[in-house]
mmCIF file of C-alpha atoms in Angstrom:
data_model
loop_
_atom_site.group_PDB
_atom_site.id
_atom_site.type_symbol
_atom_site.label_atom_id
_atom_site.label_comp_id
_atom_site.label_asym_id
_atom_site.label_seq_id
_atom_site.Cartn_x
_atom_site.Cartn_y
_atom_site.Cartn_z
ATOM 1 C CA UNK F 1 36.689 -13.633 46.479
ATOM 2 C CA UNK F 2 38.316 -13.651 43.086
ATOM 3 C CA UNK F 3 35.941 -16.423 41.985
ATOM 4 C CA UNK F 4 32.885 -14.411 43.060
ATOM 5 C CA UNK F 5 34.125 -11.333 41.195
ATOM 6 C CA UNK F 6 34.736 -13.381 38.075
ATOM 7 C CA UNK F 7 31.219 -14.817 38.245
ATOM 8 C CA UNK F 8 29.720 -11.343 38.748
ATOM 9 C CA UNK F 9 31.716 -10.030 35.801
ATOM 10 C CA UNK F 10 30.384 -12.881 33.692
ATOM 11 C CA UNK F 11 26.801 -12.071 34.668
ATOM 12 C CA UNK F 12 27.356 -8.405 33.823
ATOM 13 C CA UNK F 13 28.754 -9.390 30.446
ATOM 14 C CA UNK F 14 25.697 -11.524 29.721
ATOM 15 C CA UNK F 15 23.334 -8.726 30.720
ATOM 16 C CA UNK F 16 25.114 -6.008 28.774
ATOM 17 C CA UNK F 17 26.035 -8.051 25.742
ATOM 18 C CA UNK F 18 24.839 -6.538 22.482
ATOM 19 C CA UNK F 19 23.587 -9.042 19.923
ATOM 20 C CA UNK F 20 25.892 -9.405 16.958
ATOM 21 C CA UNK F 21 24.680 -7.257 14.075
ATOM 22 C CA UNK F 22 23.815 -9.320 11.042
ATOM 23 C CA UNK F 23 25.301 -8.419 7.689
ATOM 24 C CA UNK F 24 23.250 -6.466 5.181
ATOM 25 C CA UNK F 25 23.139 -9.484 2.881
ATOM 26 C CA UNK F 26 21.715 -11.746 5.590
ATOM 27 C CA UNK F 27 19.066 -9.158 6.520
ATOM 28 C CA UNK F 28 17.987 -8.818 2.879
ATOM 29 C CA UNK F 29 17.822 -12.593 2.525
ATOM 30 C CA UNK F 30 15.798 -12.967 5.758
ATOM 31 C CA UNK F 31 13.255 -10.457 4.417
ATOM 32 C CA UNK F 32 13.199 -11.927 0.901
ATOM 33 C CA UNK F 33 13.062 -15.697 1.247
ATOM 34 C CA UNK F 34 9.520 -15.877 2.720
ATOM 35 C CA UNK F 35 8.217 -13.865 -0.256
ATOM 36 C CA UNK F 36 10.115 -16.059 -2.706
ATOM 37 C CA UNK F 37 8.682 -19.143 -1.025
ATOM 38 C CA UNK F 38 5.144 -17.782 -1.268
ATOM 39 C CA UNK F 39 5.640 -16.922 -4.961
ATOM 40 C CA UNK F 40 7.004 -20.413 -5.654
ATOM 41 C CA UNK F 41 3.977 -22.021 -4.007
ATOM 42 C CA UNK F 42 1.594 -19.759 -5.939
ATOM 43 C CA UNK F 43 3.272 -20.593 -9.270
ATOM 44 C CA UNK F 44 3.162 -24.310 -8.452
ATOM 45 C CA UNK F 45 -0.562 -24.125 -7.658
ATOM 46 C CA UNK F 46 -1.141 -22.192 -10.881
ATOM 47 C CA UNK F 47 0.676 -24.882 -12.880
ATOM 48 C CA UNK F 48 -1.256 -27.651 -11.126
ATOM 49 C CA UNK F 49 -4.548 -25.987 -12.094
ATOM 50 C CA UNK F 50 -3.348 -25.851 -15.725
ATOM 51 C CA UNK F 51 -2.325 -29.520 -15.630
ATOM 52 C CA UNK F 52 -5.708 -30.476 -14.181
ATOM 53 C CA UNK F 53 -7.327 -29.621 -17.506
ATOM 54 C CA UNK F 54 -9.979 -27.423 -15.885
ATOM 55 C CA UNK F 55 -9.648 -24.995 -18.809
ATOM 56 C CA UNK F 56 -7.925 -25.312 -22.162
ATOM 57 C CA UNK F 57 -4.394 -23.964 -22.112
ATOM 58 C CA UNK F 58 -5.418 -21.388 -24.699
ATOM 59 C CA UNK F 59 -7.748 -19.848 -22.107
ATOM 60 C CA UNK F 60 -5.592 -20.478 -19.029
ATOM 61 C CA UNK F 61 -1.912 -20.622 -20.074
ATOM 62 C CA UNK F 62 0.722 -21.836 -17.658
ATOM 63 C CA UNK F 63 3.329 -19.699 -15.876
ATOM 64 C CA UNK F 64 6.048 -20.509 -18.422
ATOM 65 C CA UNK F 65 3.941 -19.227 -21.329
ATOM 66 C CA UNK F 66 2.895 -16.083 -19.452
ATOM 67 C CA UNK F 67 6.405 -15.191 -18.266
ATOM 68 C CA UNK F 68 7.796 -15.823 -21.753
ATOM 69 C CA UNK F 69 5.287 -13.289 -23.093
ATOM 70 C CA UNK F 70 6.204 -10.879 -20.292
ATOM 71 C CA UNK F 71 9.955 -10.974 -20.912
ATOM 72 C CA UNK F 72 9.663 -10.879 -24.699
ATOM 73 C CA UNK F 73 7.644 -7.644 -24.515
ATOM 74 C CA UNK F 74 9.094 -6.249 -21.297
ATOM 75 C CA UNK F 75 9.653 -2.778 -22.758
ATOM 76 C CA UNK F 76 5.976 -2.401 -23.672
ATOM 77 C CA UNK F 77 4.880 -3.461 -20.193
ATOM 78 C CA UNK F 78 7.319 -1.035 -18.567
ATOM 79 C CA UNK F 79 5.980 1.831 -20.709
ATOM 80 C CA UNK F 80 2.380 0.973 -19.824
ATOM 81 C CA UNK F 81 3.277 0.606 -16.134
ATOM 82 C CA UNK F 82 5.008 4.013 -16.168
ATOM 83 C CA UNK F 83 1.820 5.719 -17.414
ATOM 84 C CA UNK F 84 -0.335 3.904 -14.864
ATOM 85 C CA UNK F 85 2.059 4.629 -11.975
ATOM 86 C CA UNK F 86 2.233 8.308 -12.898
ATOM 87 C CA UNK F 87 -1.556 8.541 -12.709
ATOM 88 C CA UNK F 88 -1.572 6.601 -9.438
ATOM 89 C CA UNK F 89 1.045 8.792 -7.754
ATOM 90 C CA UNK F 90 -0.600 12.069 -8.827
ATOM 91 C CA UNK F 91 -4.055 10.906 -7.776
ATOM 92 C CA UNK F 92 -2.802 9.473 -4.494
ATOM 93 C CA UNK F 93 -0.982 12.644 -3.440
ATOM 94 C CA UNK F 94 -4.025 14.760 -4.264
ATOM 95 C CA UNK F 95 -6.133 12.338 -2.216
ATOM 96 C CA UNK F 96 -3.665 12.507 0.696
ATOM 97 C CA UNK F 97 -3.789 16.312 0.709
ATOM 98 C CA UNK F 98 -7.596 16.429 0.583
ATOM 99 C CA UNK F 99 -8.103 13.564 3.039
ATOM 100 C CA UNK F 100 -5.653 14.992 5.568
ATOM 101 C CA UNK F 101 -7.262 18.432 5.452
ATOM 102 C CA UNK F 102 -10.736 16.916 5.875
ATOM 103 C CA UNK F 103 -9.560 14.758 8.778
ATOM 104 C CA UNK F 104 -7.810 17.663 10.505
ATOM 105 C CA UNK F 105 -10.882 19.878 10.188
ATOM 106 C CA UNK F 106 -13.315 17.178 11.345
ATOM 107 C CA UNK F 107 -11.377 16.236 14.495
ATOM 108 C CA UNK F 108 -11.286 19.870 15.637
ATOM 109 C CA UNK F 109 -15.068 20.226 15.777
ATOM 110 C CA UNK F 110 -17.649 17.970 17.405
ATOM 111 C CA UNK F 111 -20.365 19.350 15.143
ATOM 112 C CA UNK F 112 -18.404 18.550 12.010
ATOM 113 C CA UNK F 113 -17.516 15.122 13.397
ATOM 114 C CA UNK F 114 -21.206 14.344 13.853
ATOM 115 C CA UNK F 115 -22.140 15.766 10.464
ATOM 116 C CA UNK F 116 -19.248 14.592 8.304
ATOM 117 C CA UNK F 117 -17.741 11.588 10.117
ATOM 118 C CA UNK F 118 -20.392 9.096 9.005
ATOM 119 C CA UNK F 119 -20.344 10.541 5.479
ATOM 120 C CA UNK F 120 -16.619 9.828 5.216
ATOM 121 C CA UNK F 121 -17.221 6.202 6.216
ATOM 122 C CA UNK F 122 -20.114 6.009 3.765
ATOM 123 C CA UNK F 123 -17.896 7.219 0.926
ATOM 124 C CA UNK F 124 -15.351 4.535 1.826
ATOM 125 C CA UNK F 125 -17.955 1.806 1.414
ATOM 126 C CA UNK F 126 -18.947 2.918 -2.092
ATOM 127 C CA UNK F 127 -17.278 0.861 -4.840
ATOM 128 C CA UNK F 128 -15.043 3.036 -6.986
ATOM 129 C CA UNK F 129 -16.633 1.689 -10.143
ATOM 130 C CA UNK F 130 -19.914 3.296 -9.078
ATOM 131 C CA UNK F 131 -18.359 6.746 -9.539
ATOM 132 C CA UNK F 132 -17.337 6.253 -13.164
ATOM 133 C CA UNK F 133 -20.687 6.950 -14.853
ATOM 134 C CA UNK F 134 -20.830 10.310 -13.062
ATOM 135 C CA UNK F 135 -17.140 10.982 -13.767
ATOM 136 C CA UNK F 136 -17.617 10.330 -17.484
ATOM 137 C CA UNK F 137 -20.722 12.522 -17.607
ATOM 138 C CA UNK F 138 -19.005 15.357 -15.742
ATOM 139 C CA UNK F 139 -15.477 15.209 -17.201
ATOM 140 C CA UNK F 140 -15.732 13.106 -20.351
ATOM 141 C CA UNK F 141 -13.359 10.352 -21.422
ATOM 142 C CA UNK F 142 -10.105 11.867 -20.225
ATOM 143 C CA UNK F 143 -7.456 12.038 -17.532
ATOM 144 C CA UNK F 144 -9.603 14.196 -15.237
ATOM 145 C CA UNK F 145 -12.276 11.493 -15.028
ATOM 146 C CA UNK F 146 -9.693 8.923 -13.940
ATOM 147 C CA UNK F 147 -8.106 11.349 -11.461
ATOM 148 C CA UNK F 148 -11.511 12.187 -9.987
ATOM 149 C CA UNK F 149 -12.301 8.545 -9.255
ATOM 150 C CA UNK F 150 -8.846 7.914 -7.757
ATOM 151 C CA UNK F 151 -9.264 10.857 -5.389
ATOM 152 C CA UNK F 152 -12.855 10.073 -4.424
ATOM 153 C CA UNK F 153 -11.825 6.476 -3.751
ATOM 154 C CA UNK F 154 -8.691 7.174 -1.693
ATOM 155 C CA UNK F 155 -9.357 10.442 0.173
ATOM 156 C CA UNK F 156 -12.018 9.014 2.559
ATOM 157 C CA UNK F 157 -9.604 6.279 3.700
ATOM 158 C CA UNK F 158 -6.903 8.841 4.415
ATOM 159 C CA UNK F 159 -9.354 11.070 6.304
ATOM 160 C CA UNK F 160 -10.727 8.132 8.269
ATOM 161 C CA UNK F 161 -7.208 6.991 9.214
ATOM 162 C CA UNK F 162 -6.390 10.483 10.467
ATOM 163 C CA UNK F 163 -9.619 10.733 12.471
ATOM 164 C CA UNK F 164 -9.155 7.251 13.976
ATOM 165 C CA UNK F 165 -5.566 8.059 14.909
ATOM 166 C CA UNK F 166 -6.599 11.212 16.748
ATOM 167 C CA UNK F 167 -9.470 9.405 18.470
ATOM 168 C CA UNK F 168 -7.085 6.705 19.703
ATOM 169 C CA UNK F 169 -4.708 9.189 21.343
ATOM 170 C CA UNK F 170 -4.424 8.126 25.019
ATOM 171 C CA UNK F 171 -6.214 10.693 27.232
ATOM 172 C CA UNK F 172 -3.391 10.514 29.763
ATOM 173 C CA UNK F 173 -1.053 12.044 27.171
ATOM 174 C CA UNK F 174 -3.499 14.900 26.620
ATOM 175 C CA UNK F 175 -3.756 15.531 30.376
ATOM 176 C CA UNK F 176 0.021 15.412 30.794
ATOM 177 C CA UNK F 177 0.460 17.903 27.948
ATOM 178 C CA UNK F 178 -2.053 20.295 29.498
ATOM 179 C CA UNK F 179 -0.302 19.990 32.854
ATOM 180 C CA UNK F 180 2.924 21.032 31.133
ATOM 181 C CA UNK F 181 1.226 24.044 29.554
ATOM 182 C CA UNK F 182 0.619 22.723 26.025
ATOM 183 C CA UNK F 183 -2.560 24.221 24.594
ATOM 184 C CA UNK F 184 -4.259 24.496 21.230
ATOM 185 C CA UNK F 185 -2.012 24.000 18.209
ATOM 186 C CA UNK F 186 1.062 23.206 20.356
ATOM 187 C CA UNK F 187 -0.788 20.321 21.992
ATOM 188 C CA UNK F 188 -2.096 19.124 18.612
ATOM 189 C CA UNK F 189 1.309 19.387 16.924
ATOM 190 C CA UNK F 190 3.500 17.801 19.608
ATOM 191 C CA UNK F 191 1.126 15.308 21.255
ATOM 192 C CA UNK F 192 -1.859 14.407 19.099
ATOM 193 C CA UNK F 193 -0.156 14.140 15.716
ATOM 194 C CA UNK F 194 2.726 11.889 16.876
ATOM 195 C CA UNK F 195 0.259 9.644 18.718
ATOM 196 C CA UNK F 196 -1.999 9.464 15.652
ATOM 197 C CA UNK F 197 0.834 8.722 13.212
ATOM 198 C CA UNK F 198 0.730 4.880 13.248
ATOM 199 C CA UNK F 199 -3.015 4.789 12.534
ATOM 200 C CA UNK F 200 -2.665 7.580 9.970
ATOM 201 C CA UNK F 201 -0.034 5.573 8.084
ATOM 202 C CA UNK F 202 -2.467 2.641 8.104
ATOM 203 C CA UNK F 203 -5.018 4.979 6.510
ATOM 204 C CA UNK F 204 -2.449 5.994 3.879
ATOM 205 C CA UNK F 205 -1.787 2.349 3.076
ATOM 206 C CA UNK F 206 -5.493 1.628 2.735
ATOM 207 C CA UNK F 207 -5.890 4.798 0.671
ATOM 208 C CA UNK F 208 -3.192 3.627 -1.736
ATOM 209 C CA UNK F 209 -4.975 0.279 -2.121
ATOM 210 C CA UNK F 210 -8.242 2.067 -2.953
ATOM 211 C CA UNK F 211 -6.432 4.428 -5.344
ATOM 212 C CA UNK F 212 -4.707 1.555 -7.167
ATOM 213 C CA UNK F 213 -7.936 -0.413 -7.533
ATOM 214 C CA UNK F 214 -9.859 2.654 -8.663
ATOM 215 C CA UNK F 215 -7.203 3.491 -11.224
ATOM 216 C CA UNK F 216 -7.170 0.051 -12.816
ATOM 217 C CA UNK F 217 -10.963 0.006 -12.994
ATOM 218 C CA UNK F 218 -10.835 3.471 -14.563
ATOM 219 C CA UNK F 219 -8.292 2.449 -17.179
ATOM 220 C CA UNK F 220 -10.540 -0.428 -18.227
ATOM 221 C CA UNK F 221 -13.428 1.977 -18.824
ATOM 222 C CA UNK F 222 -11.712 5.212 -19.871
ATOM 223 C CA UNK F 223 -9.114 4.550 -22.563
ATOM 224 C CA UNK F 224 -7.312 7.537 -24.034
ATOM 225 C CA UNK F 225 -6.164 7.263 -27.637
ATOM 226 C CA UNK F 226 -2.423 6.991 -28.083
ATOM 227 C CA UNK F 227 -1.746 6.264 -24.388
ATOM 228 C CA UNK F 228 -0.846 2.759 -23.341
ATOM 229 C CA UNK F 229 -1.645 1.719 -19.776
ATOM 230 C CA UNK F 230 -1.949 -1.471 -17.773
ATOM 231 C CA UNK F 231 -5.749 -1.252 -17.763
ATOM 232 C CA UNK F 232 -5.822 -0.786 -21.522
ATOM 233 C CA UNK F 233 -3.459 -3.753 -21.993
ATOM 234 C CA UNK F 234 -5.783 -5.893 -19.873
ATOM 235 C CA UNK F 235 -8.781 -5.011 -22.002
ATOM 236 C CA UNK F 236 -6.851 -5.422 -25.257
ATOM 237 C CA UNK F 237 -5.657 -8.877 -24.209
ATOM 238 C CA UNK F 238 -9.236 -9.887 -23.428
ATOM 239 C CA UNK F 239 -10.675 -8.591 -26.701
ATOM 240 C CA UNK F 240 -8.077 -9.888 -29.172
ATOM 241 C CA UNK F 241 -8.014 -12.563 -27.491
ATOM 242 C CA UNK F 242 -4.378 -12.674 -26.362
ATOM 243 C CA UNK F 243 -4.684 -14.358 -22.993
ATOM 244 C CA UNK F 244 -0.937 -14.755 -22.270
ATOM 245 C CA UNK F 245 -0.644 -10.953 -22.627
ATOM 246 C CA UNK F 246 -3.675 -10.450 -20.386
ATOM 247 C CA UNK F 247 -2.235 -12.635 -17.623
ATOM 248 C CA UNK F 248 1.215 -11.060 -18.044
ATOM 249 C CA UNK F 249 -0.361 -7.655 -17.417
ATOM 250 C CA UNK F 250 -2.007 -9.034 -14.283
ATOM 251 C CA UNK F 251 1.409 -10.248 -13.089
ATOM 252 C CA UNK F 252 2.855 -6.748 -13.598
ATOM 253 C CA UNK F 253 -0.025 -5.207 -11.610
ATOM 254 C CA UNK F 254 0.521 -7.692 -8.793
ATOM 255 C CA UNK F 255 4.286 -7.142 -8.699
ATOM 256 C CA UNK F 256 3.841 -3.366 -8.513
ATOM 257 C CA UNK F 257 1.421 -3.801 -5.605
ATOM 258 C CA UNK F 258 3.878 -5.991 -3.701
ATOM 259 C CA UNK F 259 6.824 -3.654 -4.339
ATOM 260 C CA UNK F 260 4.933 -0.542 -3.228
ATOM 261 C CA UNK F 261 3.759 -2.281 -0.062
ATOM 262 C CA UNK F 262 7.229 -3.614 0.792
ATOM 263 C CA UNK F 263 9.415 -0.676 -0.202
ATOM 264 C CA UNK F 264 7.176 2.246 0.728
ATOM 265 C CA UNK F 265 4.486 1.460 3.281
ATOM 266 C CA UNK F 266 6.284 -1.484 4.859
ATOM 267 C CA UNK F 267 9.370 0.665 5.424
ATOM 268 C CA UNK F 268 7.263 3.516 6.838
ATOM 269 C CA UNK F 269 5.533 1.154 9.272
ATOM 270 C CA UNK F 270 8.827 -0.394 10.436
ATOM 271 C CA UNK F 271 10.377 3.039 10.956
ATOM 272 C CA UNK F 272 7.404 4.232 13.017
ATOM 273 C CA UNK F 273 7.244 1.039 15.068
ATOM 274 C CA UNK F 274 10.971 1.246 15.797
ATOM 275 C CA UNK F 275 10.648 4.904 16.772
ATOM 276 C CA UNK F 276 7.809 4.092 19.160
ATOM 277 C CA UNK F 277 9.727 1.217 20.718
ATOM 278 C CA UNK F 278 7.541 -1.521 19.228
ATOM 279 C CA UNK F 279 10.519 -3.206 17.548
ATOM 280 C CA UNK F 280 13.713 -4.248 19.287
ATOM 281 C CA UNK F 281 16.306 -2.475 17.145
ATOM 282 C CA UNK F 282 19.065 -4.915 18.099
ATOM 283 C CA UNK F 283 16.908 -7.965 17.405
ATOM 284 C CA UNK F 284 15.638 -6.488 14.151
ATOM 285 C CA UNK F 285 19.162 -6.001 12.874
#
């Protein structure tokens, strides 16, 4: 009898055992090493292309030359990146506000969905660069022209993500909410919005990508006197020609994109997935 009880206790211990929580350092390393490996492979491929002699090193410098330029003038690149990021954040938040309002209005009316839904998708398919001639004509060579193109490029993605999230709400949840007495705004607030959140965050992520691309294209075309920016540095490096500086600016743009995706949108997605039970919290830790 004692043996049976001991075996049952052992089975219970196995079933109820909580996985050992990994240290913060090990979790950071587990999330970082794949990115470091990918960067190492990319730099190696870059250097191999340089060694192949496909282009003269003056035109296509190697990683060592580019990173030397980057670190020697790091302060200038940080200043330019600060101006570009400020424009991106302002434009993105304006686009989020406009896109969310449009999405919320469209999903509440079948007539508006029929009239406006396809227009939102059509705006998404338009290249941002196509808006710049009109932006320059309407607003001149200034900050407003750049902001206009950021918003017109990002807002449709945000609106479309919101609409798609609402459309993908399981009907059974809607029926259950109505059975419990939820109607109108209460139903929308407590059922539809939480169900739409994962897809909406995907729309925000796509909207940021459109905003970032639109901004860099805008800074290449609309250059404001006395204001450094990453787009202006790109164009200056091409015209001088100072190709190590041009490629160093491209590296900064890429690094910012990776950091924003990992630290902002990646964290948002993990939090939402954990909240909705799509990630095993114990295994993730």
